[in-house]
Amino acid sequence: MLTRRTTLAAFAALAFAAPVFAQDPDEIRMGYIADYFGTSIAAIATDQGLWEKHGLDADLKVFTNGPIQVQALNAGSLDFAYIGPGALWLPASGQAKVIAPNALGYTDRVIAQPGIDSIEDLEGKTVGVPEGTSGDMLLRLALAEAGMSLDDIDVVTMDPSTVVTAFSSGQIDAAGIWYPFVDVARQRVPDLNELSSNEEFFPEIAFPSSFIVSDDMAGNEDVIRKVIAVIKEANDFRVENPEQSVSITAEFLNVPEAPLLAESQLARLPTSAEYEELSRGGQVANWFGTLADLYAQFGKIENPLPASEFYLGDLYAE
């Protein structure tokens, strides 16, 4: 005759013997840009199985720049994205939320044809730039430092690959562009001049690239936490394994390692713990706020949001 105790024991044994079904992963759509800092986090996360580890199923989509990704976010065809500092005006104007810093880059350059030796020499010249990017930001900063503005040059808006083609063929005199495109242009115009670098403005102005989330997804803090966890772990892998990270990213993009290796050395890469501390101390928000204010000064946006309203620093710092 079964007693109550033996019945409970038998039930418990059956419960432990029953199969445990894992929770279905959360599906996300995430954009990236096909250069080292725009791809390496996604590539490392894929190679190291970090999406699965943190309960995510990531559909990764490649884009040529940040503003196009923000358009995709707003159209509902993307959930998360990577942007460079030049596209930060979009979250600062309320079109997305920043969830994590990526790298403090100084890959951007203002390059010019041989014989053009200074920013002042650009007066009246034709300058190609991908609008709303970090190349655009650097060009504006460099002109302002020289007491000039976009009104003093002939600006031609074009995508990054077209910038390289136009510069190489002599159709434009200069460009606001970044590595690895600078290297590609140099292969075709070996004696081009680098007139300005965003490293020249550090630390007064930092140029953080970042990851953003759509407004539709911004309320889903559980999924955002999972994505942040992936970003943090991939970031620390990248800090600790720089050469392997380049190899992983090159294989992911199916491109040679050399250009990515050169680009990988053009940034400061804090660890995730350092980023957490910098977020708690307000420095990361200050970086974003300074860039937003610059875009307001340049007339790109009006009345930018405070960084505390578009950077989810509390979630990152958890």
CSV table of C-alpha atoms in Angstrom, one decimal:
chain,number,residue,atom,x,y,z
A,1,MET,CA,0.0,0.0,0.0
A,2,LEU,CA,1.4,3.4,-1.0
A,3,THR,CA,1.8,5.9,1.6
A,4,ARG,CA,1.5,9.7,0.9
A,5,ARG,CA,5.3,9.9,1.3
A,6,THR,CA,6.1,7.2,-1.2
A,7,THR,CA,3.6,8.7,-3.6
A,8,LEU,CA,5.2,12.1,-3.5
A,9,ALA,CA,8.6,10.5,-3.9
A,10,ALA,CA,7.5,8.6,-6.9
A,11,PHE,CA,6.0,11.8,-8.4
A,12,ALA,CA,9.3,13.7,-7.8
A,13,ALA,CA,11.3,11.0,-9.5
A,14,LEU,CA,9.1,11.2,-12.5
A,15,ALA,CA,9.4,15.0,-12.6
A,16,PHE,CA,13.2,14.9,-12.6
A,17,ALA,CA,13.2,12.2,-15.2
A,18,ALA,CA,10.9,14.1,-17.6
A,19,PRO,CA,12.6,15.9,-20.5
A,20,VAL,CA,13.4,19.7,-20.0
A,21,PHE,CA,12.5,21.8,-22.9
A,22,ALA,CA,14.7,24.8,-23.5
A,23,GLN,CA,12.9,28.1,-24.0
A,24,ASP,CA,12.8,29.2,-27.7
A,25,PRO,CA,15.4,31.8,-28.5
A,26,ASP,CA,14.3,35.4,-29.1
A,27,GLU,CA,14.5,36.2,-32.8
A,28,ILE,CA,16.2,39.5,-33.6
A,29,ARG,CA,17.2,41.3,-36.8
A,30,MET,CA,20.5,43.2,-36.5
A,31,GLY,CA,22.4,45.4,-39.0
A,32,TYR,CA,26.1,45.8,-39.4
A,33,ILE,CA,28.5,47.6,-41.7
A,34,ALA,CA,31.1,45.7,-43.7
A,35,ASP,CA,34.3,47.1,-42.0
A,36,TYR,CA,36.2,46.0,-39.0
A,37,PHE,CA,34.4,47.9,-36.2
A,38,GLY,CA,31.1,47.7,-38.0
A,39,THR,CA,31.3,43.9,-38.2
A,40,SER,CA,33.6,42.4,-35.6
A,41,ILE,CA,31.1,42.2,-32.8
A,42,ALA,CA,28.6,40.4,-34.9
A,43,ALA,CA,31.3,38.2,-36.5
A,44,ILE,CA,32.8,37.2,-33.1
A,45,ALA,CA,29.3,36.6,-31.6
A,46,THR,CA,28.5,34.2,-34.5
A,47,ASP,CA,31.9,32.5,-34.4
A,48,GLN,CA,31.9,32.0,-30.6
A,49,GLY,CA,28.2,31.0,-30.4
A,50,LEU,CA,27.3,33.9,-28.3
A,51,TRP,CA,23.9,34.5,-29.8
A,52,GLU,CA,22.8,31.0,-28.8
A,53,LYS,CA,24.5,31.2,-25.4
A,54,HIS,CA,22.4,34.3,-24.5
A,55,GLY,CA,19.1,32.9,-26.0
A,56,LEU,CA,19.0,34.8,-29.3
A,57,ASP,CA,18.5,33.8,-32.9
A,58,ALA,CA,20.1,36.7,-34.9
A,59,ASP,CA,19.3,37.4,-38.5
A,60,LEU,CA,22.3,39.6,-39.5
A,61,LYS,CA,21.9,42.1,-42.4
A,62,VAL,CA,24.7,44.1,-44.0
A,63,PHE,CA,24.3,47.9,-44.8
A,64,THR,CA,26.6,50.6,-46.2
A,65,ASN,CA,26.1,53.2,-43.5
A,66,GLY,CA,24.2,54.1,-40.3
A,67,PRO,CA,21.5,56.3,-41.6
A,68,ILE,CA,20.2,53.6,-43.9
A,69,GLN,CA,20.0,51.2,-40.9
A,70,VAL,CA,18.0,53.8,-39.0
A,71,GLN,CA,15.6,54.0,-41.9
A,72,ALA,CA,15.2,50.2,-41.7
A,73,LEU,CA,14.6,50.4,-38.0
A,74,ASN,CA,11.9,53.0,-38.5
A,75,ALA,CA,10.4,50.9,-41.3
A,76,GLY,CA,10.1,47.9,-39.0
A,77,SER,CA,12.5,45.7,-41.0
A,78,LEU,CA,15.3,45.9,-38.4
A,79,ASP,CA,15.5,45.7,-34.6
A,80,PHE,CA,19.1,46.5,-33.7
A,81,ALA,CA,21.8,48.2,-35.7
A,82,TYR,CA,25.4,49.5,-35.6
A,83,ILE,CA,26.2,53.1,-36.3
A,84,GLY,CA,29.3,55.2,-36.4
A,85,PRO,CA,29.6,58.5,-34.6
A,86,GLY,CA,28.5,60.4,-37.7
A,87,ALA,CA,25.0,58.9,-37.5
A,88,LEU,CA,24.5,59.7,-33.8
A,89,TRP,CA,22.3,62.7,-34.8
A,90,LEU,CA,19.5,60.2,-35.5
A,91,PRO,CA,19.2,58.9,-32.0
A,92,ALA,CA,19.8,62.4,-30.7
A,93,SER,CA,16.8,63.5,-32.7
A,94,GLY,CA,14.6,60.7,-31.2
A,95,GLN,CA,14.8,58.2,-34.0
A,96,ALA,CA,16.4,55.3,-32.0
A,97,LYS,CA,17.9,54.5,-28.7
A,98,VAL,CA,21.6,53.7,-28.1
A,99,ILE,CA,22.1,50.5,-26.1
A,100,ALA,CA,25.9,50.1,-26.0
A,101,PRO,CA,29.2,51.9,-27.0
A,102,ASN,CA,31.4,49.9,-29.4
A,103,ALA,CA,34.7,51.6,-30.0
A,104,LEU,CA,36.4,55.0,-29.7
A,105,GLY,CA,37.5,55.2,-33.3
A,106,TYR,CA,39.8,57.5,-35.2
A,107,THR,CA,39.5,55.9,-38.6
A,108,ASP,CA,38.0,59.0,-40.3
A,109,ARG,CA,40.1,61.2,-42.5
A,110,VAL,CA,39.7,64.2,-44.8
A,111,ILE,CA,41.8,63.2,-47.8
A,112,ALA,CA,42.8,65.4,-50.7
A,113,GLN,CA,44.5,65.1,-54.1
A,114,PRO,CA,48.2,65.7,-54.3
A,115,GLY,CA,48.9,69.5,-54.2
A,116,ILE,CA,46.1,70.2,-51.8
A,117,ASP,CA,48.0,70.5,-48.5
A,118,SER,CA,45.7,72.0,-46.0
A,119,ILE,CA,42.0,72.4,-45.1
A,120,GLU,CA,42.2,76.0,-46.2
A,121,ASP,CA,43.2,74.8,-49.7
A,122,LEU,CA,39.8,73.2,-50.0
A,123,GLU,CA,38.1,76.5,-50.6
A,124,GLY,CA,36.1,76.3,-53.8
A,125,LYS,CA,37.1,72.6,-54.3
A,126,THR,CA,34.8,69.7,-54.9
A,127,VAL,CA,34.6,67.4,-51.8
A,128,GLY,CA,32.8,64.0,-51.8
A,129,VAL,CA,31.2,62.8,-48.5
A,130,PRO,CA,28.6,60.2,-47.4
A,131,GLU,CA,26.0,62.5,-45.8
A,132,GLY,CA,25.2,61.9,-42.1
A,133,THR,CA,28.3,59.8,-41.5
A,134,SER,CA,31.4,60.1,-39.4
A,135,GLY,CA,33.3,61.3,-42.5
A,136,ASP,CA,30.7,64.1,-42.8
A,137,MET,CA,31.2,65.0,-39.1
A,138,LEU,CA,35.0,65.2,-39.4
A,139,LEU,CA,34.8,67.3,-42.5
A,140,ARG,CA,32.6,69.8,-40.7
A,141,LEU,CA,34.9,69.8,-37.6
A,142,ALA,CA,38.0,70.3,-39.7
A,143,LEU,CA,36.4,73.2,-41.7
A,144,ALA,CA,35.2,74.9,-38.5
A,145,GLU,CA,38.7,74.6,-37.0
A,146,ALA,CA,40.0,76.4,-40.1
A,147,GLY,CA,37.4,79.1,-39.8
A,148,MET,CA,35.4,77.7,-42.7
A,149,SER,CA,32.1,75.9,-43.3
A,150,LEU,CA,30.5,73.7,-46.0
A,151,ASP,CA,29.5,77.0,-47.8
A,152,ASP,CA,33.2,77.4,-48.6
A,153,ILE,CA,33.4,74.2,-50.6
A,154,ASP,CA,31.4,72.3,-53.2
A,155,VAL,CA,30.0,69.3,-51.4
A,156,VAL,CA,28.9,66.3,-53.4
A,157,THR,CA,26.9,63.6,-51.5
A,158,MET,CA,27.8,60.0,-52.5
A,159,ASP,CA,28.1,56.6,-50.9
A,160,PRO,CA,31.5,55.4,-49.6
A,161,SER,CA,32.4,53.2,-52.6
A,162,THR,CA,31.5,56.0,-55.0
A,163,VAL,CA,33.7,58.4,-53.0
A,164,VAL,CA,36.7,56.1,-53.6
A,165,THR,CA,35.9,55.7,-57.4
A,166,ALA,CA,35.4,59.5,-57.8
A,167,PHE,CA,38.5,60.4,-55.9
A,168,SER,CA,40.7,57.8,-57.7
A,169,SER,CA,39.5,59.1,-61.1
A,170,GLY,CA,40.1,62.7,-60.1
A,171,GLN,CA,36.4,63.7,-60.3
A,172,ILE,CA,36.6,65.1,-56.8
A,173,ASP,CA,39.3,67.1,-55.1
A,174,ALA,CA,38.9,65.7,-51.6
A,175,ALA,CA,36.7,63.5,-49.4
A,176,GLY,CA,35.5,63.0,-45.9
A,177,ILE,CA,35.9,59.2,-45.6
A,178,TRP,CA,37.2,56.5,-43.3
A,179,TYR,CA,39.4,53.4,-43.3
A,180,PRO,CA,39.5,50.9,-45.0
A,181,PHE,CA,38.2,53.1,-47.8
A,182,VAL,CA,41.2,55.5,-47.3
A,183,ASP,CA,43.6,52.5,-47.9
A,184,VAL,CA,41.7,51.6,-51.1
A,185,ALA,CA,42.0,55.2,-52.3
A,186,ARG,CA,45.7,55.3,-51.4
A,187,GLN,CA,46.4,52.2,-53.5
A,188,ARG,CA,45.1,54.2,-56.5
A,189,VAL,CA,46.4,57.6,-55.5
A,190,PRO,CA,49.6,56.8,-53.5
A,191,ASP,CA,50.5,60.4,-52.8
A,192,LEU,CA,47.1,61.6,-51.6
A,193,ASN,CA,47.2,63.9,-48.5
A,194,GLU,CA,45.5,63.3,-45.2
A,195,LEU,CA,44.4,66.7,-44.1
A,196,SER,CA,42.6,65.8,-40.9
A,197,SER,CA,41.9,62.9,-38.5
A,198,ASN,CA,39.3,62.7,-35.8
A,199,GLU,CA,42.1,61.6,-33.4
A,200,GLU,CA,43.2,65.3,-33.5
A,201,PHE,CA,40.1,66.3,-31.6
A,202,PHE,CA,40.4,63.7,-28.8
A,203,PRO,CA,39.8,63.9,-25.8
A,204,GLU,CA,37.8,67.1,-26.1
A,205,ILE,CA,35.6,65.2,-28.6
A,206,ALA,CA,35.3,61.4,-28.6
A,207,PHE,CA,34.0,59.5,-31.6
A,208,PRO,CA,32.2,56.4,-30.2
A,209,SER,CA,30.5,54.0,-32.6
A,210,SER,CA,27.6,52.3,-31.0
A,211,PHE,CA,24.7,49.9,-31.2
A,212,ILE,CA,21.1,51.1,-31.3
A,213,VAL,CA,17.6,49.7,-31.0
A,214,SER,CA,14.4,50.6,-32.7
A,215,ASP,CA,11.7,52.4,-30.8
A,216,ASP,CA,9.4,49.4,-31.3
A,217,MET,CA,11.9,47.1,-29.5
A,218,ALA,CA,13.1,49.7,-26.9
A,219,GLY,CA,10.4,48.6,-24.4
A,220,ASN,CA,11.6,44.9,-24.5
A,221,GLU,CA,14.3,45.2,-21.9
A,222,ASP,CA,14.7,41.5,-21.6
A,223,VAL,CA,15.8,41.1,-25.2
A,224,ILE,CA,17.9,44.3,-25.0
A,225,ARG,CA,19.7,42.9,-22.0
A,226,LYS,CA,20.5,39.7,-24.0
A,227,VAL,CA,21.8,41.7,-26.9
A,228,ILE,CA,24.0,43.8,-24.5
A,229,ALA,CA,25.3,40.7,-22.9
A,230,VAL,CA,26.4,39.4,-26.4
A,231,ILE,CA,28.0,42.8,-27.2
A,232,LYS,CA,29.9,42.9,-23.9
A,233,GLU,CA,31.2,39.3,-24.3
A,234,ALA,CA,32.2,39.8,-27.9
A,235,ASN,CA,33.9,43.2,-27.1
A,236,ASP,CA,36.0,41.6,-24.4
A,237,PHE,CA,37.0,38.8,-26.7
A,238,ARG,CA,38.0,41.4,-29.2
A,239,VAL,CA,40.1,43.3,-26.6
A,240,GLU,CA,41.8,40.1,-25.5
A,241,ASN,CA,42.3,38.4,-28.9
A,242,PRO,CA,43.0,41.2,-31.4
A,243,GLU,CA,44.6,39.1,-34.2
A,244,GLN,CA,42.1,36.3,-33.9
A,245,SER,CA,39.3,38.9,-34.0
A,246,VAL,CA,40.6,40.3,-37.3
A,247,SER,CA,40.8,36.7,-38.7
A,248,ILE,CA,37.2,35.9,-37.6
A,249,THR,CA,35.9,39.2,-39.1
A,250,ALA,CA,37.8,38.7,-42.4
A,251,GLU,CA,36.4,35.2,-42.7
A,252,PHE,CA,32.9,36.5,-41.9
A,253,LEU,CA,33.2,39.2,-44.6
A,254,ASN,CA,35.1,37.0,-47.0
A,255,VAL,CA,37.8,39.7,-47.5
A,256,PRO,CA,41.6,39.8,-47.0
A,257,GLU,CA,42.8,40.4,-43.4
A,258,ALA,CA,45.3,43.1,-44.1
A,259,PRO,CA,42.9,46.1,-44.5
A,260,LEU,CA,40.9,45.0,-41.5
A,261,LEU,CA,44.1,44.7,-39.5
A,262,ALA,CA,45.1,48.2,-40.3
A,263,GLU,CA,41.7,49.5,-39.4
A,264,SER,CA,41.6,47.5,-36.1
A,265,GLN,CA,44.5,49.6,-34.8
A,266,LEU,CA,42.8,52.9,-35.3
A,267,ALA,CA,40.7,53.0,-32.2
A,268,ARG,CA,40.7,52.8,-28.4
A,269,LEU,CA,38.9,49.7,-27.1
A,270,PRO,CA,37.9,49.9,-23.4
A,271,THR,CA,36.8,46.6,-21.8
A,272,SER,CA,33.1,46.2,-21.1
A,273,ALA,CA,33.8,46.6,-17.4
A,274,GLU,CA,35.5,50.0,-18.2
A,275,TYR,CA,32.5,51.0,-20.3
A,276,GLU,CA,30.2,50.0,-17.5
A,277,GLU,CA,32.1,52.3,-15.1
A,278,LEU,CA,32.3,55.1,-17.6
A,279,SER,CA,28.5,54.7,-18.1
A,280,ARG,CA,27.8,54.9,-14.4
A,281,GLY,CA,30.1,58.0,-14.1
A,282,GLY,CA,28.4,59.8,-17.0
A,283,GLN,CA,31.4,59.9,-19.3
A,284,VAL,CA,29.7,57.8,-22.1
A,285,ALA,CA,26.6,60.0,-22.0
A,286,ASN,CA,28.9,63.1,-22.2
A,287,TRP,CA,30.5,61.7,-25.4
A,288,PHE,CA,27.2,61.2,-27.0
A,289,GLY,CA,25.9,64.6,-25.7
A,290,THR,CA,28.9,66.4,-27.1
A,291,LEU,CA,28.4,65.0,-30.6
A,292,ALA,CA,24.7,65.8,-30.5
A,293,ASP,CA,25.5,69.4,-29.5
A,294,LEU,CA,28.0,69.6,-32.4
A,295,TYR,CA,25.3,68.4,-34.9
A,296,ALA,CA,23.1,71.2,-33.5
A,297,GLN,CA,25.8,73.7,-34.0
A,298,PHE,CA,26.3,72.5,-37.6
A,299,GLY,CA,22.6,72.8,-38.3
A,300,LYS,CA,22.1,69.1,-38.8
A,301,ILE,CA,19.4,68.9,-36.1
A,302,GLU,CA,17.6,71.3,-33.8
A,303,ASN,CA,17.1,70.9,-30.1
A,304,PRO,CA,18.9,67.5,-29.6
A,305,LEU,CA,17.7,65.3,-26.8
A,306,PRO,CA,19.8,65.0,-23.7
A,307,ALA,CA,22.0,61.9,-23.9
A,308,SER,CA,20.2,60.5,-20.9
A,309,GLU,CA,17.1,60.2,-23.0
A,310,PHE,CA,18.6,58.4,-25.9
A,311,TYR,CA,21.4,56.3,-24.3
A,312,LEU,CA,20.1,53.4,-22.2
A,313,GLY,CA,23.2,53.6,-19.9
A,314,ASP,CA,21.4,52.1,-16.9
A,315,LEU,CA,20.8,48.9,-18.8
A,316,TYR,CA,24.3,48.8,-20.1
A,317,ALA,CA,25.8,49.4,-16.6
A,318,GLU,CA,23.8,46.6,-15.0
